[in-house]
Short mmCIF file of N, CA and C in Angstrom, two decimals:
data_model
loop_
_atom_site.label_atom_id
_atom_site.label_comp_id
_atom_site.label_asym_id
_atom_site.label_seq_id
_atom_site.Cartn_x
_atom_site.Cartn_y
_atom_site.Cartn_z
N GLU N 1 -42.58 15.61 2.18
CA GLU N 1 -43.41 15.36 1.02
C GLU N 1 -42.96 14.10 0.28
N THR N 2 -41.67 13.91 0.16
CA THR N 2 -41.16 12.74 -0.53
C THR N 2 -41.60 11.46 0.16
N LEU N 3 -41.59 11.48 1.48
CA LEU N 3 -42.04 10.32 2.24
C LEU N 3 -43.50 9.99 1.90
N PHE N 4 -44.33 11.00 1.77
CA PHE N 4 -45.74 10.77 1.45
C PHE N 4 -45.89 10.21 0.04
N GLN N 5 -45.09 10.69 -0.87
CA GLN N 5 -45.12 10.15 -2.23
C GLN N 5 -44.71 8.68 -2.22
N ASP N 6 -43.67 8.36 -1.45
CA ASP N 6 -43.22 6.97 -1.33
C ASP N 6 -44.32 6.08 -0.73
N LEU N 7 -45.01 6.59 0.28
CA LEU N 7 -46.10 5.83 0.89
C LEU N 7 -47.18 5.51 -0.14
N HIS N 8 -47.55 6.51 -0.93
CA HIS N 8 -48.58 6.31 -1.95
C HIS N 8 -48.12 5.33 -3.02
N ILE N 9 -46.87 5.42 -3.42
CA ILE N 9 -46.33 4.50 -4.44
C ILE N 9 -46.38 3.07 -3.93
N LYS N 10 -46.09 2.89 -2.64
CA LYS N 10 -46.10 1.55 -2.05
C LYS N 10 -47.50 1.08 -1.65
N GLY N 11 -48.49 1.93 -1.90
CA GLY N 11 -49.86 1.56 -1.57
C GLY N 11 -50.21 1.70 -0.11
N LEU N 12 -49.40 2.43 0.64
CA LEU N 12 -49.66 2.63 2.06
C LEU N 12 -50.39 3.94 2.27
N LYS N 13 -51.26 3.95 3.25
CA LYS N 13 -52.04 5.16 3.54
C LYS N 13 -51.42 5.89 4.73
N PRO N 14 -51.14 7.18 4.58
CA PRO N 14 -50.63 7.95 5.72
C PRO N 14 -51.67 7.99 6.83
N SER N 15 -51.22 8.16 8.06
CA SER N 15 -52.12 8.24 9.21
C SER N 15 -52.21 9.68 9.69
N VAL N 16 -53.07 9.90 10.66
CA VAL N 16 -53.18 11.22 11.26
C VAL N 16 -51.84 11.63 11.86
N TYR N 17 -51.09 10.66 12.39
CA TYR N 17 -49.80 10.96 13.01
C TYR N 17 -48.76 11.40 11.98
N SER N 18 -48.75 10.75 10.83
CA SER N 18 -47.79 11.16 9.80
C SER N 18 -48.15 12.54 9.25
N TYR N 19 -49.46 12.80 9.10
CA TYR N 19 -49.85 14.15 8.65
C TYR N 19 -49.54 15.20 9.72
N ASN N 20 -49.76 14.88 10.99
CA ASN N 20 -49.43 15.83 12.05
C ASN N 20 -47.94 16.14 12.05
N ALA N 21 -47.12 15.13 11.83
CA ALA N 21 -45.66 15.35 11.77
C ALA N 21 -45.31 16.27 10.61
N LEU N 22 -45.95 16.04 9.46
CA LEU N 22 -45.69 16.89 8.29
C LEU N 22 -46.14 18.33 8.55
N LEU N 23 -47.36 18.49 9.07
CA LEU N 23 -47.87 19.84 9.35
C LEU N 23 -47.02 20.54 10.40
N SER N 24 -46.61 19.81 11.41
CA SER N 24 -45.77 20.40 12.45
C SER N 24 -44.42 20.84 11.88
N ALA N 25 -43.87 20.05 10.99
CA ALA N 25 -42.59 20.42 10.36
C ALA N 25 -42.74 21.72 9.56
N TYR N 26 -43.85 21.85 8.83
CA TYR N 26 -44.08 23.08 8.09
C TYR N 26 -44.24 24.27 9.02
N GLU N 27 -44.99 24.08 10.10
CA GLU N 27 -45.21 25.17 11.04
C GLU N 27 -43.90 25.59 11.69
N LYS N 28 -43.08 24.62 12.11
CA LYS N 28 -41.80 24.94 12.74
C LYS N 28 -40.83 25.59 11.75
N ALA N 29 -40.82 25.10 10.53
CA ALA N 29 -39.93 25.69 9.51
C ALA N 29 -40.31 27.14 9.23
N SER N 30 -41.59 27.43 9.31
CA SER N 30 -42.04 28.79 9.00
C SER N 30 -41.55 29.80 10.04
N ARG N 31 -41.20 29.35 11.23
CA ARG N 31 -40.72 30.26 12.28
C ARG N 31 -39.35 30.81 11.97
N THR N 32 -38.55 30.06 11.22
CA THR N 32 -37.14 30.44 11.04
C THR N 32 -36.78 30.80 9.60
N THR N 33 -37.75 30.85 8.74
CA THR N 33 -37.45 31.07 7.33
C THR N 33 -37.79 32.49 6.91
N LEU N 34 -37.32 32.86 5.76
CA LEU N 34 -37.64 34.16 5.20
C LEU N 34 -39.13 34.24 4.89
N GLU N 35 -39.69 35.43 4.97
CA GLU N 35 -41.13 35.61 4.80
C GLU N 35 -41.63 35.08 3.45
N ALA N 36 -40.89 35.32 2.38
CA ALA N 36 -41.32 34.86 1.06
C ALA N 36 -41.40 33.34 1.00
N TYR N 37 -40.44 32.67 1.62
CA TYR N 37 -40.44 31.21 1.62
C TYR N 37 -41.51 30.68 2.57
N ALA N 38 -41.77 31.41 3.66
CA ALA N 38 -42.80 30.99 4.62
C ALA N 38 -44.16 30.90 3.94
N GLU N 39 -44.46 31.80 3.06
CA GLU N 39 -45.74 31.77 2.34
C GLU N 39 -45.89 30.47 1.56
N GLU N 40 -44.81 30.03 0.94
CA GLU N 40 -44.84 28.75 0.21
C GLU N 40 -45.05 27.58 1.18
N LEU N 41 -44.38 27.64 2.33
CA LEU N 41 -44.57 26.60 3.34
C LEU N 41 -46.02 26.53 3.80
N PHE N 42 -46.63 27.70 4.01
CA PHE N 42 -48.02 27.73 4.46
C PHE N 42 -48.95 27.12 3.41
N ARG N 43 -48.72 27.48 2.16
CA ARG N 43 -49.56 26.91 1.09
C ARG N 43 -49.41 25.39 1.04
N THR N 44 -48.19 24.91 1.20
CA THR N 44 -47.94 23.47 1.19
C THR N 44 -48.61 22.80 2.38
N ALA N 45 -48.58 23.45 3.54
CA ALA N 45 -49.24 22.90 4.72
C ALA N 45 -50.75 22.84 4.51
N VAL N 46 -51.32 23.87 3.92
CA VAL N 46 -52.77 23.86 3.63
C VAL N 46 -53.10 22.75 2.64
N ASP N 47 -52.25 22.56 1.65
CA ASP N 47 -52.45 21.47 0.69
C ASP N 47 -52.42 20.11 1.40
N ALA N 48 -51.50 19.95 2.35
CA ALA N 48 -51.40 18.69 3.09
C ALA N 48 -52.66 18.47 3.91
N ARG N 49 -53.16 19.52 4.54
CA ARG N 49 -54.41 19.39 5.33
C ARG N 49 -55.59 19.05 4.42
N ASN N 50 -55.63 19.63 3.24
CA ASN N 50 -56.69 19.30 2.28
C ASN N 50 -56.60 17.84 1.83
N ARG N 51 -55.38 17.36 1.61
CA ARG N 51 -55.19 15.94 1.25
C ARG N 51 -55.68 15.04 2.37
N MET N 52 -55.42 15.46 3.59
CA MET N 52 -55.87 14.69 4.74
C MET N 52 -57.40 14.57 4.72
N ARG N 53 -58.08 15.67 4.42
CA ARG N 53 -59.54 15.64 4.31
C ARG N 53 -59.99 14.75 3.16
N ASP N 54 -59.31 14.88 2.02
CA ASP N 54 -59.66 14.07 0.85
C ASP N 54 -59.51 12.58 1.14
N GLU N 55 -58.51 12.23 1.93
CA GLU N 55 -58.26 10.83 2.27
C GLU N 55 -59.09 10.37 3.47
N GLU N 56 -59.98 11.26 3.93
CA GLU N 56 -60.88 10.97 5.04
C GLU N 56 -60.14 10.52 6.30
N ILE N 57 -59.02 11.17 6.55
CA ILE N 57 -58.26 10.92 7.78
C ILE N 57 -58.76 11.94 8.80
N GLN N 58 -59.30 11.45 9.90
CA GLN N 58 -59.88 12.31 10.92
C GLN N 58 -58.79 13.04 11.70
N PRO N 59 -58.92 14.35 11.81
CA PRO N 59 -57.94 15.10 12.59
C PRO N 59 -58.07 14.79 14.08
N ASP N 60 -56.98 14.95 14.80
CA ASP N 60 -57.02 14.80 16.25
C ASP N 60 -56.71 16.16 16.89
N ARG N 61 -56.59 16.17 18.19
CA ARG N 61 -56.34 17.41 18.92
C ARG N 61 -55.09 18.12 18.39
N ALA N 62 -54.03 17.36 18.15
CA ALA N 62 -52.78 17.95 17.65
C ALA N 62 -52.98 18.58 16.28
N THR N 63 -53.75 17.93 15.41
CA THR N 63 -53.99 18.46 14.07
C THR N 63 -54.62 19.84 14.16
N PHE N 64 -55.65 19.97 14.99
CA PHE N 64 -56.32 21.26 15.12
C PHE N 64 -55.39 22.32 15.69
N GLY N 65 -54.59 21.96 16.69
CA GLY N 65 -53.66 22.93 17.26
C GLY N 65 -52.63 23.41 16.25
N ILE N 66 -52.08 22.48 15.50
CA ILE N 66 -51.09 22.84 14.48
C ILE N 66 -51.73 23.71 13.41
N GLU N 67 -52.94 23.33 13.01
CA GLU N 67 -53.63 24.11 11.97
C GLU N 67 -53.92 25.54 12.45
N MET N 68 -54.31 25.68 13.72
CA MET N 68 -54.54 27.04 14.25
C MET N 68 -53.25 27.84 14.26
N ALA N 69 -52.15 27.22 14.64
CA ALA N 69 -50.86 27.92 14.66
C ALA N 69 -50.47 28.36 13.25
N ILE N 70 -50.67 27.49 12.28
CA ILE N 70 -50.36 27.83 10.89
C ILE N 70 -51.23 28.98 10.41
N LYS N 71 -52.54 28.89 10.67
CA LYS N 71 -53.47 29.95 10.24
C LYS N 71 -53.09 31.28 10.89
N GLY N 72 -52.71 31.24 12.17
CA GLY N 72 -52.31 32.47 12.84
C GLY N 72 -51.07 33.09 12.22
N ARG N 73 -50.09 32.26 11.90
CA ARG N 73 -48.86 32.76 11.26
C ARG N 73 -49.16 33.32 9.86
N MET N 74 -50.17 32.76 9.21
CA MET N 74 -50.54 33.24 7.87
C MET N 74 -51.35 34.53 7.94
N GLY N 75 -51.80 34.90 9.14
CA GLY N 75 -52.65 36.08 9.27
C GLY N 75 -54.11 35.76 9.00
N ASP N 76 -54.43 34.49 8.91
CA ASP N 76 -55.80 34.06 8.64
C ASP N 76 -56.53 33.84 9.96
N TRP N 77 -56.58 34.88 10.80
CA TRP N 77 -57.14 34.77 12.14
C TRP N 77 -58.64 34.50 12.13
N GLN N 78 -59.33 34.85 11.03
CA GLN N 78 -60.77 34.62 10.95
C GLN N 78 -61.10 33.12 10.92
N SER N 79 -60.14 32.29 10.60
CA SER N 79 -60.36 30.84 10.54
C SER N 79 -60.28 30.16 11.90
N ILE N 80 -59.83 30.89 12.92
CA ILE N 80 -59.58 30.26 14.21
C ILE N 80 -60.88 29.82 14.90
N ARG N 81 -61.86 30.69 14.97
CA ARG N 81 -63.13 30.34 15.62
C ARG N 81 -63.78 29.15 14.91
N PRO N 82 -63.87 29.15 13.56
CA PRO N 82 -64.42 27.97 12.88
C PRO N 82 -63.63 26.69 13.16
N LEU N 83 -62.31 26.80 13.33
CA LEU N 83 -61.52 25.61 13.67
C LEU N 83 -61.88 25.08 15.06
N LEU N 84 -62.11 25.99 16.00
CA LEU N 84 -62.55 25.56 17.33
C LEU N 84 -63.91 24.86 17.24
N GLU N 85 -64.79 25.38 16.39
CA GLU N 85 -66.11 24.75 16.19
C GLU N 85 -65.97 23.40 15.50
N ASP N 86 -65.08 23.31 14.51
CA ASP N 86 -64.83 22.03 13.84
C ASP N 86 -64.28 21.00 14.83
N MET N 87 -63.44 21.47 15.73
CA MET N 87 -62.87 20.60 16.74
C MET N 87 -63.98 19.99 17.60
N ARG N 88 -64.89 20.84 18.05
CA ARG N 88 -66.01 20.34 18.86
C ARG N 88 -66.89 19.39 18.04
N ALA N 89 -67.12 19.73 16.78
CA ALA N 89 -67.94 18.87 15.92
C ALA N 89 -67.30 17.49 15.74
N ALA N 90 -65.98 17.44 15.83
CA ALA N 90 -65.26 16.17 15.71
C ALA N 90 -65.23 15.43 17.05
N GLY N 91 -65.89 15.99 18.07
CA GLY N 91 -65.95 15.33 19.37
C GLY N 91 -64.76 15.61 20.25
N ILE N 92 -64.00 16.66 19.93
CA ILE N 92 -62.81 17.00 20.71
C ILE N 92 -63.06 18.36 21.35
N GLU N 93 -63.15 18.38 22.66
CA GLU N 93 -63.36 19.64 23.38
C GLU N 93 -62.01 20.34 23.54
N PRO N 94 -61.92 21.61 23.09
CA PRO N 94 -60.66 22.33 23.24
C PRO N 94 -60.25 22.42 24.71
N GLU N 95 -58.96 22.31 24.94
CA GLU N 95 -58.41 22.45 26.29
C GLU N 95 -57.51 23.67 26.33
N ARG N 96 -56.83 23.85 27.44
CA ARG N 96 -56.02 25.06 27.64
C ARG N 96 -55.01 25.27 26.51
N LEU N 97 -54.34 24.22 26.07
CA LEU N 97 -53.33 24.36 25.01
C LEU N 97 -53.95 24.90 23.73
N GLU N 98 -55.08 24.34 23.32
CA GLU N 98 -55.72 24.78 22.07
C GLU N 98 -56.22 26.22 22.20
N TYR N 99 -56.77 26.56 23.38
CA TYR N 99 -57.22 27.95 23.56
C TYR N 99 -56.03 28.91 23.56
N ASN N 100 -54.90 28.52 24.16
CA ASN N 100 -53.70 29.36 24.12
C ASN N 100 -53.25 29.58 22.67
N ILE N 101 -53.23 28.50 21.89
CA ILE N 101 -52.83 28.62 20.49
C ILE N 101 -53.79 29.54 19.75
N ALA N 102 -55.09 29.36 20.01
CA ALA N 102 -56.11 30.19 19.34
C ALA N 102 -55.92 31.67 19.68
N MET N 103 -55.71 31.97 20.96
CA MET N 103 -55.54 33.38 21.34
C MET N 103 -54.24 33.96 20.79
N ASP N 104 -53.17 33.17 20.78
CA ASP N 104 -51.91 33.65 20.17
C ASP N 104 -52.10 33.94 18.69
N ALA N 105 -52.90 33.12 18.02
CA ALA N 105 -53.12 33.29 16.59
C ALA N 105 -53.97 34.52 16.29
N VAL N 106 -54.90 34.84 17.17
CA VAL N 106 -55.85 35.93 16.92
C VAL N 106 -55.37 37.27 17.48
N TRP N 107 -54.68 37.26 18.62
CA TRP N 107 -54.34 38.49 19.33
C TRP N 107 -53.69 39.56 18.45
N PRO N 108 -52.69 39.26 17.62
CA PRO N 108 -52.06 40.33 16.83
C PRO N 108 -53.01 41.00 15.84
N TRP N 109 -54.12 40.35 15.52
CA TRP N 109 -55.02 40.83 14.48
C TRP N 109 -56.32 41.43 15.03
N ASP N 110 -56.84 40.85 16.11
CA ASP N 110 -58.13 41.31 16.62
C ASP N 110 -58.20 41.04 18.13
N VAL N 111 -57.96 42.09 18.90
CA VAL N 111 -57.91 41.99 20.35
C VAL N 111 -59.27 41.56 20.90
N ARG N 112 -60.34 42.10 20.35
CA ARG N 112 -61.69 41.76 20.85
C ARG N 112 -61.99 40.27 20.64
N GLU N 113 -61.62 39.75 19.49
CA GLU N 113 -61.87 38.33 19.22
C GLU N 113 -61.04 37.45 20.16
N ALA N 114 -59.79 37.84 20.39
CA ALA N 114 -58.94 37.08 21.32
C ALA N 114 -59.54 37.10 22.72
N THR N 115 -60.06 38.24 23.13
CA THR N 115 -60.70 38.35 24.44
C THR N 115 -61.96 37.51 24.49
N ALA N 116 -62.72 37.47 23.40
CA ALA N 116 -63.93 36.64 23.35
C ALA N 116 -63.57 35.15 23.47
N ILE N 117 -62.48 34.75 22.85
CA ILE N 117 -62.04 33.35 22.96
C ILE N 117 -61.63 33.07 24.40
N PHE N 118 -60.94 34.03 25.04
CA PHE N 118 -60.57 33.86 26.44
C PHE N 118 -61.81 33.69 27.30
N GLU N 119 -62.82 34.51 27.06
CA GLU N 119 -64.06 34.41 27.85
C GLU N 119 -64.76 33.07 27.61
N GLU N 120 -64.69 32.57 26.38
CA GLU N 120 -65.26 31.27 26.07
C GLU N 120 -64.55 30.17 26.86
N ALA N 121 -63.28 30.36 27.10
CA ALA N 121 -62.47 29.35 27.80
C ALA N 121 -62.39 29.61 29.30
N ALA N 122 -63.18 30.53 29.79
CA ALA N 122 -63.10 30.91 31.21
C ALA N 122 -63.24 29.73 32.14
N HIS N 123 -64.06 28.76 31.76
CA HIS N 123 -64.25 27.58 32.63
C HIS N 123 -62.95 26.81 32.83
N ILE N 124 -62.03 26.89 31.87
CA ILE N 124 -60.74 26.22 31.98
C ILE N 124 -59.76 27.08 32.78
N TYR N 125 -59.73 28.36 32.46
CA TYR N 125 -58.75 29.24 33.08
C TYR N 125 -59.13 29.62 34.51
N HIS N 126 -60.40 29.53 34.83
CA HIS N 126 -60.84 29.95 36.16
C HIS N 126 -60.08 29.21 37.26
N THR N 127 -59.89 27.93 37.09
CA THR N 127 -59.23 27.15 38.14
C THR N 127 -57.71 27.21 38.09
N THR N 128 -57.14 27.51 36.93
CA THR N 128 -55.67 27.50 36.83
C THR N 128 -55.06 28.89 36.84
N VAL N 129 -55.86 29.92 36.56
CA VAL N 129 -55.31 31.27 36.44
C VAL N 129 -55.79 32.17 37.58
N PHE N 130 -57.07 32.12 37.87
CA PHE N 130 -57.63 33.02 38.87
C PHE N 130 -57.85 32.27 40.17
N HIS N 131 -57.26 32.79 41.23
CA HIS N 131 -57.37 32.16 42.54
C HIS N 131 -57.92 33.17 43.54
N ALA N 132 -58.94 32.77 44.27
CA ALA N 132 -59.50 33.63 45.31
C ALA N 132 -59.09 33.07 46.67
N TYR N 133 -58.77 33.96 47.57
CA TYR N 133 -58.45 33.55 48.93
C TYR N 133 -58.83 34.70 49.87
N GLN N 134 -58.87 34.42 51.14
CA GLN N 134 -59.18 35.46 52.12
C GLN N 134 -57.89 35.95 52.76
N ASP N 135 -57.77 37.25 52.83
CA ASP N 135 -56.58 37.80 53.47
C ASP N 135 -56.76 37.79 54.98
N GLU N 136 -55.80 38.33 55.70
CA GLU N 136 -55.84 38.31 57.17
C GLU N 136 -57.05 39.05 57.73
N GLY N 137 -57.55 40.02 57.01
CA GLY N 137 -58.72 40.79 57.46
C GLY N 137 -60.04 40.15 57.07
N GLY N 138 -59.99 38.98 56.42
CA GLY N 138 -61.21 38.29 56.01
C GLY N 138 -61.77 38.75 54.68
N ARG N 139 -61.05 39.61 53.98
CA ARG N 139 -61.51 40.10 52.67
C ARG N 139 -61.13 39.09 51.59
N ARG N 140 -62.00 38.99 50.61
CA ARG N 140 -61.71 38.10 49.46
C ARG N 140 -60.73 38.82 48.53
N VAL N 141 -59.67 38.14 48.20
CA VAL N 141 -58.62 38.70 47.35
C VAL N 141 -58.42 37.75 46.16
N TRP N 142 -58.27 38.34 44.99
CA TRP N 142 -58.04 37.53 43.77
C TRP N 142 -56.57 37.62 43.40
N ARG N 143 -56.01 36.50 43.02
CA ARG N 143 -54.63 36.43 42.54
C ARG N 143 -54.67 35.85 41.13
N ILE N 144 -53.85 36.40 40.26
CA ILE N 144 -53.78 35.90 38.88
C ILE N 144 -52.45 35.19 38.71
N ASN N 145 -52.50 33.94 38.25
CA ASN N 145 -51.30 33.16 37.96
C ASN N 145 -51.18 33.05 36.44
N LEU N 146 -50.27 33.78 35.86
CA LEU N 146 -50.14 33.83 34.40
C LEU N 146 -49.26 32.71 33.85
N HIS N 147 -48.77 31.86 34.71
CA HIS N 147 -47.87 30.77 34.31
C HIS N 147 -48.50 29.86 33.25
N HIS N 148 -49.81 29.64 33.32
CA HIS N 148 -50.48 28.71 32.42
C HIS N 148 -50.93 29.36 31.12
N LEU N 149 -50.64 30.63 30.93
CA LEU N 149 -51.13 31.34 29.76
C LEU N 149 -50.01 31.61 28.76
N SER N 150 -50.36 31.59 27.50
CA SER N 150 -49.44 32.01 26.44
C SER N 150 -49.47 33.53 26.36
N GLY N 151 -48.69 34.08 25.46
CA GLY N 151 -48.63 35.54 25.30
C GLY N 151 -49.97 36.16 24.97
N GLY N 152 -50.66 35.62 23.96
CA GLY N 152 -51.97 36.15 23.57
C GLY N 152 -53.00 35.95 24.66
N ALA N 153 -52.95 34.82 25.34
CA ALA N 153 -53.90 34.54 26.42
C ALA N 153 -53.66 35.48 27.59
N THR N 154 -52.40 35.78 27.89
CA THR N 154 -52.09 36.70 28.98
C THR N 154 -52.64 38.07 28.66
N GLN N 155 -52.44 38.53 27.44
CA GLN N 155 -52.97 39.83 27.03
C GLN N 155 -54.49 39.85 27.16
N ALA N 156 -55.16 38.79 26.74
CA ALA N 156 -56.61 38.74 26.82
C ALA N 156 -57.09 38.71 28.26
N ALA N 157 -56.34 38.03 29.14
CA ALA N 157 -56.74 37.94 30.56
C ALA N 157 -56.65 39.29 31.25
N LEU N 158 -55.67 40.08 30.85
CA LEU N 158 -55.48 41.36 31.51
C LEU N 158 -56.37 42.40 30.88
#
């Protein structure tokens, strides 16, 4: 925060990268801090994201991913689907990483919604997770490779 105040005092405008670094720091700090302090970190991260909007700094793929992780940690899982829609509206198509973050954020709160997000992302996971091959008898067999999935995504896939 002090760095951002210094930038403003010097008349410099923060970039999407400086905001992503700030948001990422808040998200990472929230993993290791006491719950009461984490709530303050989340509020500060939301304030930083609002400032980013006020300054008309366009979010990038990393911004959306970090914001989804923060919202998930806050228990604000209802915001995840709108964030995916905002991402598309900004011309950024969610990829496997963003869908994994989204499912991890939603899974503890709403299994059906996490599964719906997985189904929405099926076109991505189909080639990396589900593999069909023929066994020795000529039968089609499906194999699931969970290596590319996060915890919430794995739960939704199964």
